[in-house]
XYZ file of N, CA and C in Angstrom:
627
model
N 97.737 151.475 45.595
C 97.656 152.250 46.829
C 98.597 153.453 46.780
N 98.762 154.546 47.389
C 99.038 155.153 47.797
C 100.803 155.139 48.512
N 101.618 156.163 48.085
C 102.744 155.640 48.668
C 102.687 155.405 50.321
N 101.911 156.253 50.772
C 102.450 156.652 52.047
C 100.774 156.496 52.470
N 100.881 155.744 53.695
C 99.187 155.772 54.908
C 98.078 156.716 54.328
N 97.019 156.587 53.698
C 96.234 157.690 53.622
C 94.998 156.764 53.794
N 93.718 157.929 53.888
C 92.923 157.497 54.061
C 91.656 158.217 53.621
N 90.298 157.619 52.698
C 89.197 158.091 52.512
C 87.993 158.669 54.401
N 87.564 159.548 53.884
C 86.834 159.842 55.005
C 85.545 159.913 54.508
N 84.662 158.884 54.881
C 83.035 158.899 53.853
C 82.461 159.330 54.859
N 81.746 160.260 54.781
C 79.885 160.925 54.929
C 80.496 162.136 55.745
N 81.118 162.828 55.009
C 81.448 164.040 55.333
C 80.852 165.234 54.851
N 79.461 165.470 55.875
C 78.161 166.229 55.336
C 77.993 167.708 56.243
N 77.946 168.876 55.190
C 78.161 170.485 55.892
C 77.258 170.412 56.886
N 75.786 170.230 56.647
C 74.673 170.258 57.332
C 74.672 168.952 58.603
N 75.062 168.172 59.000
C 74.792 167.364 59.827
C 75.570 167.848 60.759
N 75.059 167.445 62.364
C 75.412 168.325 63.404
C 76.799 168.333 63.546
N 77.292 169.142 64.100
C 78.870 169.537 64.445
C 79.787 168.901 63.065
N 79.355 168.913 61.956
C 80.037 168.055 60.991
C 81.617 168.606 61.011
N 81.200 170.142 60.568
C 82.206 170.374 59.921
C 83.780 170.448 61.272
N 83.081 170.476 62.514
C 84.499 170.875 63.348
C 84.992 169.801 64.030
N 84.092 168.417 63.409
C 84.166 166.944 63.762
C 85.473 166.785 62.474
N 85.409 167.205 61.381
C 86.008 166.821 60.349
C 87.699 167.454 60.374
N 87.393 168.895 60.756
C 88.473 169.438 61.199
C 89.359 169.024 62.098
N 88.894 168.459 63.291
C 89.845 167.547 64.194
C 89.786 166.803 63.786
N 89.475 165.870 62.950
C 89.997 164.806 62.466
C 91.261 164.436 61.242
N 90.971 165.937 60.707
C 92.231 166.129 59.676
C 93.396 166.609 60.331
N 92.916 167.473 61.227
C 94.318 167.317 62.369
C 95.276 166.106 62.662
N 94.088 165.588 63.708
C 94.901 164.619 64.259
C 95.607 163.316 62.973
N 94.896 163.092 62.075
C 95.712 162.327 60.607
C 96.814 162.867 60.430
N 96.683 164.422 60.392
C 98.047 165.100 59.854
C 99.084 164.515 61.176
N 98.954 164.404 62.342
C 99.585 164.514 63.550
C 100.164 163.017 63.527
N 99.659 162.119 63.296
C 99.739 160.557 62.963
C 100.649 160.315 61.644
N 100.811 161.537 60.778
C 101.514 161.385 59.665
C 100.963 160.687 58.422
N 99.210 160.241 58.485
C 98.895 160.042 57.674
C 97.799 160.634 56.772
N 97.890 160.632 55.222
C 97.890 161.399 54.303
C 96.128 161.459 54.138
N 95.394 162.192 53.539
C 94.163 161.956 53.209
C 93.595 161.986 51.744
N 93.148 161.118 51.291
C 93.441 160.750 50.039
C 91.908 161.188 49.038
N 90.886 161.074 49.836
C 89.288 161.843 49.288
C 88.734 162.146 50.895
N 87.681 163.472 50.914
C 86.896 163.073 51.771
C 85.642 163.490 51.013
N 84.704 162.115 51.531
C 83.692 162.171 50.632
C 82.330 162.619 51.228
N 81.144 163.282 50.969
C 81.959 163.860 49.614
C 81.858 165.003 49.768
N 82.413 165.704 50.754
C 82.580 167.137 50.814
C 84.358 167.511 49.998
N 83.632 168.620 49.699
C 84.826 168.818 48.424
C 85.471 167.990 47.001
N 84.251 166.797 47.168
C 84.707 165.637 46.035
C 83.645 165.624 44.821
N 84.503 165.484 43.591
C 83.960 165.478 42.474
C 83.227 163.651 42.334
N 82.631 163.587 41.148
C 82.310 162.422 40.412
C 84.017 162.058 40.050
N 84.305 162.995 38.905
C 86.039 162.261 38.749
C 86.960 161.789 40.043
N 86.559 162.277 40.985
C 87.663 162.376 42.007
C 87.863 161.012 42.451
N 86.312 159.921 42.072
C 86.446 158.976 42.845
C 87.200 157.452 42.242
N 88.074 157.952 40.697
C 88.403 157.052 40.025
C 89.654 156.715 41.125
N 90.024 157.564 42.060
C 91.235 157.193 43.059
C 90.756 156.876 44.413
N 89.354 156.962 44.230
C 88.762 156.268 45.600
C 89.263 155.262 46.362
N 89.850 153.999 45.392
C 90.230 152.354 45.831
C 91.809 153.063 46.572
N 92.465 154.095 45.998
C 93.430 154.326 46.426
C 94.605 154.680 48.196
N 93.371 154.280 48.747
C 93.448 154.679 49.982
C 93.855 153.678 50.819
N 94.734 153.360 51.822
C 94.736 152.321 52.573
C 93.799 151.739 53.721
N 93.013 152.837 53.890
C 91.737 152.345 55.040
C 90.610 153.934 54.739
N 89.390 153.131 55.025
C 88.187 154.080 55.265
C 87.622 154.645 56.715
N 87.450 155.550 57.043
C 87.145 155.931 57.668
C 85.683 156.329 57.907
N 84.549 156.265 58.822
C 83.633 156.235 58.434
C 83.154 156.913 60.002
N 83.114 158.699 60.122
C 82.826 159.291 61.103
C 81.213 159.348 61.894
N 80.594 158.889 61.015
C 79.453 158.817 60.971
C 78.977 157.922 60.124
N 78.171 156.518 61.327
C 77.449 155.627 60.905
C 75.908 155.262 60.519
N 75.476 156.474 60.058
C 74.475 156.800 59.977
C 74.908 157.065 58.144
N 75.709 157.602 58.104
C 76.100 157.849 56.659
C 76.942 157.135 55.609
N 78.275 156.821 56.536
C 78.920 156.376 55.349
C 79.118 154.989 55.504
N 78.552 154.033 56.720
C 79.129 152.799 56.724
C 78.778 152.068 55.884
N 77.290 152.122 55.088
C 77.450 150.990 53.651
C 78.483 151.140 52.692
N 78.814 151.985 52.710
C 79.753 152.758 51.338
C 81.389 151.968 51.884
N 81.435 152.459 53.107
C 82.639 151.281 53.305
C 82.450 149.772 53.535
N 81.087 149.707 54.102
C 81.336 147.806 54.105
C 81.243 147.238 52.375
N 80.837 147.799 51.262
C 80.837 147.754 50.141
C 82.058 147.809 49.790
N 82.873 148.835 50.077
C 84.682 148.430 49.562
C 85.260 147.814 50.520
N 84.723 147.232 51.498
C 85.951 146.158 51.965
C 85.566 144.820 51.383
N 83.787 144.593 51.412
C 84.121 143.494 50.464
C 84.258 143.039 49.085
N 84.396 144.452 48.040
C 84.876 144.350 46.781
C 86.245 144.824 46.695
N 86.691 145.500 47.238
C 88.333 146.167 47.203
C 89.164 145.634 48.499
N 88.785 145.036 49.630
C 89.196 144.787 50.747
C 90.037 145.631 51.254
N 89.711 146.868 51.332
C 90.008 148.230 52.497
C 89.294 147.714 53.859
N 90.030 147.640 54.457
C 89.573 148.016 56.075
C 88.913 149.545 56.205
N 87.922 149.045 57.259
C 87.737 150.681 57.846
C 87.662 150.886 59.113
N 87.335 151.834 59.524
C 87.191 151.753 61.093
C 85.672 153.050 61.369
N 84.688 152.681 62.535
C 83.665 153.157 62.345
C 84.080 153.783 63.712
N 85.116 153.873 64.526
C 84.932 154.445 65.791
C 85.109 156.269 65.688
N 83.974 156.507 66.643
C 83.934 158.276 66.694
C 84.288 159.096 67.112
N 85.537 159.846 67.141
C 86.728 160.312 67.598
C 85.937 161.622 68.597
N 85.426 161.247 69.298
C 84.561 162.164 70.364
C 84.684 161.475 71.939
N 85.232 162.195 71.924
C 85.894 161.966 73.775
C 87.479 161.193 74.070
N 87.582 161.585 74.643
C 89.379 160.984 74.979
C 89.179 159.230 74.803
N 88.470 158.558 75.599
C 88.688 157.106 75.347
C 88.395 156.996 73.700
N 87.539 157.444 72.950
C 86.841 156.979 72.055
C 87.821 157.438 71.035
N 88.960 158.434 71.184
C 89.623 158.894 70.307
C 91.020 158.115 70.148
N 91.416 157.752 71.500
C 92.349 156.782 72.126
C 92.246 155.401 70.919
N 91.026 154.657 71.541
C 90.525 153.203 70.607
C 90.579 153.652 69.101
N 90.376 155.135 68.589
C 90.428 154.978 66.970
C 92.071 155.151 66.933
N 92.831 155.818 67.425
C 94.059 155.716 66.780
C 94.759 154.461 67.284
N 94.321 153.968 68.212
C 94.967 152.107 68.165
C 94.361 151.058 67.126
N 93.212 151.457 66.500
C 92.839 150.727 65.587
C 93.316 151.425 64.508
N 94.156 152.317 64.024
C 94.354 152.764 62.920
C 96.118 152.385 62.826
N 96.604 152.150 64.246
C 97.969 151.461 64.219
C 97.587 150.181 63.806
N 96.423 149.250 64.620
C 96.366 147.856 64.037
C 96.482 147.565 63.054
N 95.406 148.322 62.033
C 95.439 147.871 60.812
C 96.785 148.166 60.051
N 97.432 149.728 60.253
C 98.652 149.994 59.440
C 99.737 148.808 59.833
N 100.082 148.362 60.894
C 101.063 147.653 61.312
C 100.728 146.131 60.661
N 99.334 145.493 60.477
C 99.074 144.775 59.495
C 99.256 144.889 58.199
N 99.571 146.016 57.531
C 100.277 145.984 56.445
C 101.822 146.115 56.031
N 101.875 145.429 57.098
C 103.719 145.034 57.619
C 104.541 146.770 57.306
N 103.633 147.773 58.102
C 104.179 149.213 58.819
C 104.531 148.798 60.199
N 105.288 149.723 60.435
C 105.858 149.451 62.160
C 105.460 151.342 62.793
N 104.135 150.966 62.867
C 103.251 152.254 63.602
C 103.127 152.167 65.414
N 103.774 152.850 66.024
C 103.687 153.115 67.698
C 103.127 154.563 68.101
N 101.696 154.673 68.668
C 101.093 155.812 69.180
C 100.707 156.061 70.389
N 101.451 154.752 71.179
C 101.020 155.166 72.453
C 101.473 156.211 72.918
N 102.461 156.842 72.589
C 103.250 157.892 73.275
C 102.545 159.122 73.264
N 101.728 158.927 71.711
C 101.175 160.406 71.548
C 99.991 160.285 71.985
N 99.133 159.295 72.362
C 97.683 159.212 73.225
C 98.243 159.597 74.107
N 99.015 159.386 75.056
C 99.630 159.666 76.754
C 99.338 161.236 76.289
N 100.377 161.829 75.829
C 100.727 163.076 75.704
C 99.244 163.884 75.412
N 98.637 163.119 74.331
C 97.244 164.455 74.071
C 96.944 164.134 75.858
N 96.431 163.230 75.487
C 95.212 162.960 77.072
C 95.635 163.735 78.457
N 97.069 163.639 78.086
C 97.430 164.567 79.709
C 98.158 166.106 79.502
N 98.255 166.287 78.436
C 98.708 167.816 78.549
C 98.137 168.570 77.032
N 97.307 168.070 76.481
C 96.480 168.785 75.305
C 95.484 169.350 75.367
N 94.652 167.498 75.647
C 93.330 167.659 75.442
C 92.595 168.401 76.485
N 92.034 169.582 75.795
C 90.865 170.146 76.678
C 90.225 169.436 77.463
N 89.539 168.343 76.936
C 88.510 167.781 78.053
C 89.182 166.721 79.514
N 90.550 166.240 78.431
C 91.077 166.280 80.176
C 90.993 167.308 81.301
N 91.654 168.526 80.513
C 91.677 169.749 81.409
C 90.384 170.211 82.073
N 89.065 170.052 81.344
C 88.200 170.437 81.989
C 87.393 169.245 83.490
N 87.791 168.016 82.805
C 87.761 166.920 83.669
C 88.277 167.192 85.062
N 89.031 167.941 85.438
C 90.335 167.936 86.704
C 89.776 169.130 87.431
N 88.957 169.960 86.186
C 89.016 171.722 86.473
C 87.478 171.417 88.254
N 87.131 172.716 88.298
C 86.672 172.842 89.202
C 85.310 172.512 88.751
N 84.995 172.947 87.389
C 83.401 173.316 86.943
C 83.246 171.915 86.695
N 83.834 170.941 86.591
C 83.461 169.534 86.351
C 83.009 169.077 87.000
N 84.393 169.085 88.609
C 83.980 168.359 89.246
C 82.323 168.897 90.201
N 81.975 170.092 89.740
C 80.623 170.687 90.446
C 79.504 169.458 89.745
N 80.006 169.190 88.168
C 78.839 168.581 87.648
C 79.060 166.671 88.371
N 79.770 166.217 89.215
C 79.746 165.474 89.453
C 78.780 164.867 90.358
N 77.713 163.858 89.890
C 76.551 162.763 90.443
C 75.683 164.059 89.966
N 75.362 165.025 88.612
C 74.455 165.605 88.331
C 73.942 164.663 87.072
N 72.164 165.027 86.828
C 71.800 163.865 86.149
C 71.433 164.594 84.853
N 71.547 163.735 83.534
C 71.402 164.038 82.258
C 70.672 162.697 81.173
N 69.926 163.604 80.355
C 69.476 163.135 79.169
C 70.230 162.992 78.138
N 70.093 161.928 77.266
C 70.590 162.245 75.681
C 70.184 162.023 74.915
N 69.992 162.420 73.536
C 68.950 161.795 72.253
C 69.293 163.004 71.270
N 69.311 161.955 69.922
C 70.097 162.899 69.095
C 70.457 161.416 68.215
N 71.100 161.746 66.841
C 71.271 160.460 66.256
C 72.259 159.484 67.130
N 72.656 158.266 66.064
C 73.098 156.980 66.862
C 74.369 157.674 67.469
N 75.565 158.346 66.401
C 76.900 158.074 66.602
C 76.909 159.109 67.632
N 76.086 160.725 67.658
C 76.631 161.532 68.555
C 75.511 161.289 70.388
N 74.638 160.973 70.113
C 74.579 160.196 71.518
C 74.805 159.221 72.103
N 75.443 158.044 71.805
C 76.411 157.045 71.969
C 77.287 157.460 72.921
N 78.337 158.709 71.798
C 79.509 159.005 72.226
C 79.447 159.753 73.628
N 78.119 161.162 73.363
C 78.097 162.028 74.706
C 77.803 161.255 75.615
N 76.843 160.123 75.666
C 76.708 159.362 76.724
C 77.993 158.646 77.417
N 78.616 157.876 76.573
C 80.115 157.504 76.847
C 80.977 158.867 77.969
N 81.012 160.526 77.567
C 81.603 160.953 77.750
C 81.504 161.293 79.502
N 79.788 161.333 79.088
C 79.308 162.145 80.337
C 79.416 161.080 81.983
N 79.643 159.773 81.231
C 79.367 158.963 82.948
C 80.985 158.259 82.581
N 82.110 158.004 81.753
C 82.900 157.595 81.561
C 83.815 158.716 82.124
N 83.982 159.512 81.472
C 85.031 160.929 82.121
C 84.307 161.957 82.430
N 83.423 161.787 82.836
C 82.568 163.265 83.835
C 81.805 163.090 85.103
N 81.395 161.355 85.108
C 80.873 161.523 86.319
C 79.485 161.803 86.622
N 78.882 161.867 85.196
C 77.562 162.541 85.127
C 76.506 161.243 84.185
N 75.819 161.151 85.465
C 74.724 159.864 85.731
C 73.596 160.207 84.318
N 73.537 159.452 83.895
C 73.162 159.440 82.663
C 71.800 158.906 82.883
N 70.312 159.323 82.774
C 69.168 158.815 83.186
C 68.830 157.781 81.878
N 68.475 158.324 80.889
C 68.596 158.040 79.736
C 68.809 158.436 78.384
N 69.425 157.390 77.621
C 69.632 157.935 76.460
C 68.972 157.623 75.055
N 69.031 158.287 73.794
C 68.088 157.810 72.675
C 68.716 158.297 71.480
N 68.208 157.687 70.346
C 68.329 158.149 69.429
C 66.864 157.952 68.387
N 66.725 159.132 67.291
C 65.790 158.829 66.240
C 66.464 157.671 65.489
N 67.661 157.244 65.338
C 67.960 156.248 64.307
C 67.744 154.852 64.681
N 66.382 154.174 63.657
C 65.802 153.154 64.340
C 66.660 152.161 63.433
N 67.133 152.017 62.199
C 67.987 151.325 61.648
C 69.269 151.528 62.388
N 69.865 151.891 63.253
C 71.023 151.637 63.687
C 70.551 151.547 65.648
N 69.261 150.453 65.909
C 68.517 150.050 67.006
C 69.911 149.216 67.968
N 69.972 148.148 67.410
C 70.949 147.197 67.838
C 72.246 147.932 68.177
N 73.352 148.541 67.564
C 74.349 149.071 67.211
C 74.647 149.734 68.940
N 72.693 150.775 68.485
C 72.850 152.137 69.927
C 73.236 151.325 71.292
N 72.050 150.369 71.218
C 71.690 149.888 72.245
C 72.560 149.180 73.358
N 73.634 148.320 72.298
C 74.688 147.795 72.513
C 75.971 148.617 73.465
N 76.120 149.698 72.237
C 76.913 150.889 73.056
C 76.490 151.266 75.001
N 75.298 151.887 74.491
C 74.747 152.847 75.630
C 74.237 151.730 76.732
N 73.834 150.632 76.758
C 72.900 149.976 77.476
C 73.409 149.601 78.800
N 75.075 149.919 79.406
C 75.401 149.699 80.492
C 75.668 151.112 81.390
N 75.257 151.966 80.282
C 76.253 153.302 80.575
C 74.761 154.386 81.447
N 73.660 153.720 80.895
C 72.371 154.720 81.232
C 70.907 153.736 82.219
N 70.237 153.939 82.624
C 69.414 153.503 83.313
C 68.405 152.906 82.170
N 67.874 153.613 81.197
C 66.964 153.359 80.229
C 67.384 153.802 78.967
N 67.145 153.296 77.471
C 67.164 153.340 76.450
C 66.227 153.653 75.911
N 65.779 154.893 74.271
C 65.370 155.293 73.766
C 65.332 155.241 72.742
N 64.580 154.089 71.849
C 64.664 154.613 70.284
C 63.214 154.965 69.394
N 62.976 156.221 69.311
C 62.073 156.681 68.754
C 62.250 157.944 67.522
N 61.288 158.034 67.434
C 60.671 159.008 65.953
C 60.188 159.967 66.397
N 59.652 159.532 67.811
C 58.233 159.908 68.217
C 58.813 161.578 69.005
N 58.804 162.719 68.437
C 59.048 163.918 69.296
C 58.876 164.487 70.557
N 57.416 164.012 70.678
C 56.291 164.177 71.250
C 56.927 163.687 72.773
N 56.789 161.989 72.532
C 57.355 161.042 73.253
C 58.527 161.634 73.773
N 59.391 161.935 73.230
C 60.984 162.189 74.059
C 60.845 163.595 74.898
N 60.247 164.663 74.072
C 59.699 165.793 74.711
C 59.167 165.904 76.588
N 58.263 164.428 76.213
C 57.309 164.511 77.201
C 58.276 164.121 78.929
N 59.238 163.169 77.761
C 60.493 162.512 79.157
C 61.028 163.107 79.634
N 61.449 164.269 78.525
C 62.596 165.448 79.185
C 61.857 165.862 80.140
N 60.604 165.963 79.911
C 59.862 167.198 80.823
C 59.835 166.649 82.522
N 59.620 165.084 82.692
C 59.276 164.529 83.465
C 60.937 163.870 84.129
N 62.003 164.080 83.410
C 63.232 163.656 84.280
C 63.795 164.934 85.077
């Protein structure tokens, strides 16, 4: 391992939506946590690069649509932990850096972040700020759609009736292999659930909500 906390980041893809400024705050906030990043795969990563792959103390896996076989494969041949939560919205960003203390502090580290969740959430993070602002609270009991793959409509759904206030009619995704996963997430948060292929079909809902 690695002297010091680092961590692989798998399915780190230019073309998939908001990838690249998903990836960017995420190398932030690691740097901010003090821990190191050891591959991200595989943007910017060679074939050689990955002889230090095992080298990492946990995987990260921003997108479950992409990289989670690749990590459930090294935890049960290398036993890396990973963590699949999607650092999109204040709660959801909150739960990944307490699971990234869990696991470090399980490797008999003495990691404490509550201080710095308090601090983003109330004097950083934008979306607190916009939460409080005026234009929010206008969108409050306004109604919305979502659909889009598993991990990023999950999360907007999470965002929009969790810290916005905004009634969520229904939500969907095209990813029918990750059916269970969505459903689980979203299924208290929206009136109806969506999992289709079908364009046509989701098209026709928008038109009619």
């Amino acid at each position: 391992k690695t002297a010091k906390p680092s961590v692989n980041i798998i399915g780190a893809v230019d073309l998939a939506f908001h990838n690249q400024h998903d990836i960017l705050k995420l190398k932030k906030l690691l740097a901010d946590l003090g821990i190191e990043i050891n591959l991200i795969i595989p943007q910017n990563c060679s074939v050689n690069s990955l002889k230090i792959l095992t080298n990492a103390w946990i995987n990260i896996v921003p997108y479950r649509e992409i990289g989670l076989s690749t990590a459930e494969w090294l935890k049960e041949n290398f036993n890396i932990p990973f963590i699949t939560i999607a650092t999109i919205g204040i709660c959801e960003t909150a739960n990944f850096i307490r699971e990234i203390q869990t696991i470090l502090n399980n490797f008999n580290c003495s990691f404490e972040f509550e201080d710095y969740i308090d601090h983003q959430t109330r004097f950083v993070s934008q979306s607190a700020w916009f939460s409080k602002s005026i234009d929010c609270q206008n969108l409050t009991g306004k109604r919305a759609v979502v659909f889009g793959d598993a991990t990023h409509s999950a999360a907007i759904t999470k965002i929009l009736t969790s810290e916005m206030g905004i009634k969520v009619v229904w939500a969907g995704t095209y990813c029918i292999s990750e059916k269970d996963w969505f459903i689980e997430k979203v299924k208290d948060l929206c009136e109806e659930v969506l999992i289709t292929q079908d364009h046509n079909l989701v098209g026709d809902l928008i038109a009619k909500t």
